[in-house]
C-alpha cells in the first residue's frame, strides 16, 4: 500500500510541474488517465530505478536502469561546456 501512495505522490508532483499554459493539453490528458492499459512500471528503492514494461510481451525498456543512467551520465561528461544539451527519454520529476 505504501508503494501505491508513493507512486501517486510522484504522479501528482509531476502534474503540478506541468503548470504552464503550454502544458494544459498534456496535463489534462494525464489527469484523465485512470489506468495503464498497455504498459506497467516498476520502481525500486532508489527513485532513479524505474522501468517501463510492455504488458503484451513483458519487454522492459531498460535491462538495468541505474547502470544505463550511469553510462549515459559518463557519456555526457564530454559535453559539460555546451550551454544547452537536449536528450529524450522519461523522468520522474
CSV table of N, CA and C in Angstrom, one decimal:
chain,number,residue,atom,x,y,z
A,1,UNK,N,0.8,-1.2,0.0
A,1,UNK,CA,0.0,0.0,0.0
A,1,UNK,C,0.9,1.3,0.0
A,2,UNK,N,2.0,1.2,0.8
A,2,UNK,CA,2.9,2.4,0.8
A,2,UNK,C,3.5,2.7,-0.6
A,3,UNK,N,3.7,1.7,-1.3
A,3,UNK,CA,4.3,1.8,-2.7
A,3,UNK,C,3.3,2.6,-3.6
A,4,UNK,N,2.0,2.2,-3.5
A,4,UNK,CA,1.0,2.8,-4.3
A,4,UNK,C,0.9,4.3,-3.9
A,5,UNK,N,0.9,4.7,-2.7
A,5,UNK,CA,0.9,6.1,-2.2
A,5,UNK,C,2.1,6.8,-2.8
A,6,UNK,N,3.2,6.2,-2.8
A,6,UNK,CA,4.4,6.9,-3.3
A,6,UNK,C,4.3,7.1,-4.8
A,7,UNK,N,3.7,6.1,-5.5
A,7,UNK,CA,3.5,6.3,-7.0
A,7,UNK,C,2.6,7.4,-7.2
A,8,UNK,N,1.5,7.5,-6.5
A,8,UNK,CA,0.5,8.6,-6.7
A,8,UNK,C,1.1,9.9,-6.3
A,9,UNK,N,1.9,10.0,-5.3
A,9,UNK,CA,2.6,11.2,-4.9
A,9,UNK,C,3.5,11.7,-6.0
A,10,UNK,N,4.3,10.8,-6.6
A,10,UNK,CA,5.2,11.2,-7.7
A,10,UNK,C,4.4,11.7,-8.9
A,11,UNK,N,3.3,11.0,-9.2
A,11,UNK,CA,2.5,11.4,-10.3
A,11,UNK,C,1.9,12.8,-10.1
A,12,UNK,N,1.4,13.1,-8.9
A,12,UNK,CA,0.8,14.4,-8.6
A,12,UNK,C,1.9,15.5,-8.7
A,13,UNK,N,3.1,15.2,-8.2
A,13,UNK,CA,4.2,16.2,-8.3
A,13,UNK,C,4.5,16.5,-9.7
A,14,UNK,N,4.5,15.5,-10.6
A,14,UNK,CA,4.8,15.7,-12.0
A,14,UNK,C,3.7,16.5,-12.6
A,15,UNK,N,2.4,16.3,-12.2
A,15,UNK,CA,1.3,17.1,-12.8
A,15,UNK,C,1.5,18.5,-12.4
A,16,UNK,N,1.8,18.8,-11.1
A,16,UNK,CA,2.0,20.2,-10.7
A,16,UNK,C,3.1,20.9,-11.4
A,17,UNK,N,4.1,20.1,-11.8
A,17,UNK,CA,5.2,20.7,-12.5
A,17,UNK,C,4.8,21.1,-13.9
A,18,UNK,N,3.7,20.6,-14.4
A,18,UNK,CA,3.2,21.0,-15.8
A,18,UNK,C,2.2,22.1,-15.6
A,19,UNK,N,2.6,23.2,-14.9
A,19,UNK,CA,1.6,24.2,-14.6
A,19,UNK,C,1.5,25.3,-15.6
A,20,UNK,N,2.5,25.3,-16.5
A,20,UNK,CA,2.5,26.4,-17.6
A,20,UNK,C,1.3,26.2,-18.6
A,21,UNK,N,0.9,27.3,-19.2
A,21,UNK,CA,-0.2,27.3,-20.2
A,21,UNK,C,0.1,26.3,-21.3
A,22,UNK,N,1.4,26.3,-21.7
A,22,UNK,CA,1.7,25.4,-22.9
A,22,UNK,C,1.5,23.9,-22.6
A,23,UNK,N,1.4,23.6,-21.3
A,23,UNK,CA,1.2,22.2,-20.9
A,23,UNK,C,-0.2,21.8,-20.6
A,24,UNK,N,-1.2,22.7,-20.8
A,24,UNK,CA,-2.6,22.4,-20.5
A,24,UNK,C,-3.1,21.2,-21.1
A,25,UNK,N,-2.9,21.0,-22.4
A,25,UNK,CA,-3.4,19.8,-23.1
A,25,UNK,C,-2.8,18.5,-22.5
A,26,UNK,N,-1.5,18.5,-22.4
A,26,UNK,CA,-0.8,17.3,-21.8
A,26,UNK,C,-1.3,17.0,-20.4
A,27,UNK,N,-1.3,18.1,-19.6
A,27,UNK,CA,-1.8,17.9,-18.2
A,27,UNK,C,-3.2,17.3,-18.1
A,28,UNK,N,-4.1,17.8,-18.9
A,28,UNK,CA,-5.5,17.3,-19.0
A,28,UNK,C,-5.5,15.9,-19.3
A,29,UNK,N,-4.8,15.5,-20.4
A,29,UNK,CA,-4.7,14.1,-20.8
A,29,UNK,C,-4.2,13.2,-19.7
A,30,UNK,N,-3.2,13.6,-19.0
A,30,UNK,CA,-2.6,12.8,-17.9
A,30,UNK,C,-3.5,12.8,-16.7
A,31,UNK,N,-4.2,13.8,-16.4
A,31,UNK,CA,-5.2,13.8,-15.3
A,31,UNK,C,-6.3,12.9,-15.6
A,32,UNK,N,-6.7,12.7,-16.9
A,32,UNK,CA,-7.8,11.8,-17.2
A,32,UNK,C,-7.4,10.3,-17.2
A,33,UNK,N,-6.1,10.0,-17.1
A,33,UNK,CA,-5.7,8.6,-17.1
A,33,UNK,C,-6.2,7.9,-15.8
A,34,UNK,N,-6.9,6.8,-16.0
A,34,UNK,CA,-7.4,6.1,-14.8
A,34,UNK,C,-6.6,4.8,-14.6
A,35,UNK,N,-6.0,4.2,-15.7
A,35,UNK,CA,-5.2,3.0,-15.6
A,35,UNK,C,-4.3,2.9,-16.7
A,36,UNK,N,-3.2,2.2,-16.5
A,36,UNK,CA,-2.2,1.9,-17.6
A,36,UNK,C,-2.7,0.6,-18.3
A,37,UNK,N,-3.1,0.7,-19.5
A,37,UNK,CA,-3.6,-0.5,-20.2
A,37,UNK,C,-2.5,-1.3,-20.9
A,38,UNK,N,-1.6,-0.6,-21.6
A,38,UNK,CA,-0.6,-1.3,-22.4
A,38,UNK,C,0.7,-1.4,-21.7
A,39,UNK,N,1.0,-0.6,-20.7
A,39,UNK,CA,2.3,-0.6,-20.0
A,39,UNK,C,2.1,-0.7,-18.5
A,40,UNK,N,3.1,-1.2,-17.9
A,40,UNK,CA,3.2,-1.1,-16.4
A,40,UNK,C,4.6,-0.6,-16.1
A,41,UNK,N,4.9,-0.4,-14.8
A,41,UNK,CA,6.2,0.0,-14.5
A,41,UNK,C,6.6,-0.5,-13.1
A,42,UNK,N,7.9,-0.6,-12.9
A,42,UNK,CA,8.4,-1.0,-11.6
A,42,UNK,C,9.3,0.2,-11.1
A,43,UNK,N,9.3,0.3,-9.8
A,43,UNK,CA,10.2,1.3,-9.2
A,43,UNK,C,10.9,0.7,-8.0
A,44,UNK,N,12.2,0.7,-8.1
A,44,UNK,CA,13.0,0.1,-7.0
A,44,UNK,C,13.1,1.1,-5.8
A,45,UNK,N,13.9,0.7,-4.8
A,45,UNK,CA,14.1,1.6,-3.7
A,45,UNK,C,14.7,2.9,-4.0
A,46,UNK,N,15.5,3.0,-5.0
A,46,UNK,CA,16.1,4.2,-5.5
A,46,UNK,C,15.1,4.9,-6.4
A,47,UNK,N,14.8,6.2,-6.3
A,47,UNK,CA,13.9,6.8,-7.2
A,47,UNK,C,14.3,6.8,-8.6
A,48,UNK,N,15.6,6.6,-8.9
A,48,UNK,CA,16.0,6.5,-10.3
A,48,UNK,C,15.9,5.2,-10.9
A,49,UNK,N,15.5,4.2,-10.1
A,49,UNK,CA,15.4,2.8,-10.5
A,49,UNK,C,14.0,2.5,-11.0
A,50,UNK,N,13.7,3.1,-12.2
A,50,UNK,CA,12.3,3.0,-12.8
A,50,UNK,C,12.4,2.3,-14.1
A,51,UNK,N,11.5,1.4,-14.4
A,51,UNK,CA,11.5,0.7,-15.6
A,51,UNK,C,10.1,0.6,-16.1
A,52,UNK,N,9.9,0.7,-17.4
A,52,UNK,CA,8.6,0.6,-18.1
A,52,UNK,C,8.5,-0.7,-18.8
A,53,UNK,N,7.4,-1.4,-18.6
A,53,UNK,CA,7.3,-2.8,-19.1
A,53,UNK,C,6.0,-2.8,-20.0
A,54,UNK,N,6.2,-3.3,-21.2
A,54,UNK,CA,5.1,-3.5,-22.1
A,54,UNK,C,4.3,-4.8,-21.7
A,55,UNK,N,3.0,-4.6,-21.4
A,55,UNK,CA,2.2,-5.7,-20.9
A,55,UNK,C,2.1,-6.9,-21.9
A,56,UNK,N,2.0,-6.6,-23.2
A,56,UNK,CA,1.8,-7.6,-24.2
A,56,UNK,C,2.9,-8.6,-24.2
A,57,UNK,N,4.1,-8.2,-24.1
A,57,UNK,CA,5.2,-9.2,-24.2
A,57,UNK,C,6.2,-9.1,-23.0
A,58,UNK,N,5.8,-8.3,-22.0
A,58,UNK,CA,6.6,-8.2,-20.8
A,58,UNK,C,8.1,-7.7,-21.1
A,59,UNK,N,8.2,-7.0,-22.2
A,59,UNK,CA,9.6,-6.5,-22.6
A,59,UNK,C,9.8,-5.2,-21.8
A,60,UNK,N,11.0,-5.2,-21.2
A,60,UNK,CA,11.4,-4.0,-20.4
A,60,UNK,C,12.1,-2.9,-21.2
A,61,UNK,N,11.9,-1.7,-20.9
A,61,UNK,CA,12.5,-0.6,-21.6
A,61,UNK,C,14.1,-0.6,-21.3
A,62,UNK,N,14.4,-0.9,-20.1
A,62,UNK,CA,15.9,-0.9,-19.7
A,62,UNK,C,16.2,-2.3,-19.0
A,63,UNK,N,17.3,-2.8,-19.3
A,63,UNK,CA,17.8,-4.1,-18.6
A,63,UNK,C,18.1,-3.8,-17.2
A,64,UNK,N,18.9,-2.7,-17.0
A,64,UNK,CA,19.3,-2.2,-15.7
A,64,UNK,C,19.3,-0.7,-15.7
A,65,UNK,N,18.2,-0.1,-15.2
A,65,UNK,CA,18.0,1.3,-15.3
A,65,UNK,C,19.2,2.2,-14.7
A,66,UNK,N,19.6,1.8,-13.5
A,66,UNK,CA,20.7,2.5,-12.9
A,66,UNK,C,22.0,2.5,-13.7
A,67,UNK,N,22.4,1.3,-14.1
A,67,UNK,CA,23.6,1.2,-14.9
A,67,UNK,C,23.5,2.0,-16.2
A,68,UNK,N,22.4,1.9,-16.9
A,68,UNK,CA,22.2,2.7,-18.1
A,68,UNK,C,22.3,4.2,-17.9
A,69,UNK,N,21.7,4.6,-16.8
A,69,UNK,CA,21.8,6.0,-16.4
A,69,UNK,C,23.2,6.4,-16.2
A,70,UNK,N,23.9,5.6,-15.4
A,70,UNK,CA,25.3,5.9,-15.1
A,70,UNK,C,26.2,6.0,-16.4
A,71,UNK,N,25.9,5.1,-17.3
A,71,UNK,CA,26.6,5.1,-18.6
A,71,UNK,C,26.3,6.3,-19.4
A,72,UNK,N,25.1,6.8,-19.4
A,72,UNK,CA,24.7,8.0,-20.1
A,72,UNK,C,25.3,9.2,-19.5
A,73,UNK,N,25.3,9.3,-18.2
A,73,UNK,CA,25.9,10.4,-17.5
A,73,UNK,C,27.4,10.5,-17.8
A,74,UNK,N,28.1,9.3,-17.8
A,74,UNK,CA,29.5,9.3,-18.2
A,74,UNK,C,29.7,9.8,-19.6
A,75,UNK,N,28.9,9.4,-20.5
A,75,UNK,CA,29.0,9.9,-21.9
A,75,UNK,C,28.8,11.4,-22.0
A,76,UNK,N,27.8,11.9,-21.3
A,76,UNK,CA,27.5,13.4,-21.4
A,76,UNK,C,28.6,14.2,-20.6
A,77,UNK,N,29.5,13.7,-19.9
A,77,UNK,CA,30.5,14.5,-19.3
A,77,UNK,C,31.3,15.2,-20.3
A,78,UNK,N,31.5,14.6,-21.5
A,78,UNK,CA,32.2,15.3,-22.6
A,78,UNK,C,31.6,16.6,-23.1
A,79,UNK,N,30.3,16.8,-22.7
A,79,UNK,CA,29.5,17.9,-23.2
A,79,UNK,C,29.2,18.9,-22.2
A,80,UNK,N,30.0,18.9,-21.1
A,80,UNK,CA,29.7,19.8,-20.0
A,80,UNK,C,29.8,21.3,-20.3
A,81,UNK,N,30.6,21.6,-21.3
A,81,UNK,CA,30.8,23.0,-21.7
A,81,UNK,C,29.7,23.6,-22.6
A,82,UNK,N,28.8,22.7,-23.1
A,82,UNK,CA,27.8,23.2,-24.0
A,82,UNK,C,26.7,23.9,-23.2
A,83,UNK,N,26.2,25.0,-23.6
A,83,UNK,CA,25.2,25.8,-22.8
A,83,UNK,C,23.9,25.0,-22.7
A,84,UNK,N,23.5,24.3,-23.8
A,84,UNK,CA,22.2,23.5,-23.8
A,84,UNK,C,22.5,22.2,-24.4
A,85,UNK,N,21.9,21.2,-23.8
A,85,UNK,CA,22.0,19.8,-24.3
A,85,UNK,C,20.7,19.1,-24.1
A,86,UNK,N,20.1,18.7,-25.2
A,86,UNK,CA,18.8,18.0,-25.2
A,86,UNK,C,19.0,16.5,-25.3
A,87,UNK,N,18.3,15.8,-24.5
A,87,UNK,CA,18.2,14.3,-24.7
A,87,UNK,C,16.8,13.9,-24.3
A,88,UNK,N,16.3,12.9,-25.0
A,88,UNK,CA,15.0,12.5,-24.8
A,88,UNK,C,14.9,11.1,-24.1
A,89,UNK,N,13.8,11.0,-23.3
A,89,UNK,CA,13.6,9.8,-22.5
A,89,UNK,C,12.4,10.1,-21.6
A,90,UNK,N,12.5,9.6,-20.4
A,90,UNK,CA,11.4,9.9,-19.4
A,90,UNK,C,12.1,10.1,-18.1
A,91,UNK,N,11.4,10.8,-17.3
A,91,UNK,CA,11.9,11.2,-16.0
A,91,UNK,C,10.9,11.1,-14.9
A,92,UNK,N,11.3,11.2,-13.7
A,92,UNK,CA,10.3,11.1,-12.6
A,92,UNK,C,10.1,12.4,-11.8
A,93,UNK,N,10.4,13.5,-12.5
A,93,UNK,CA,10.1,14.7,-11.9
A,93,UNK,C,11.1,15.4,-11.1
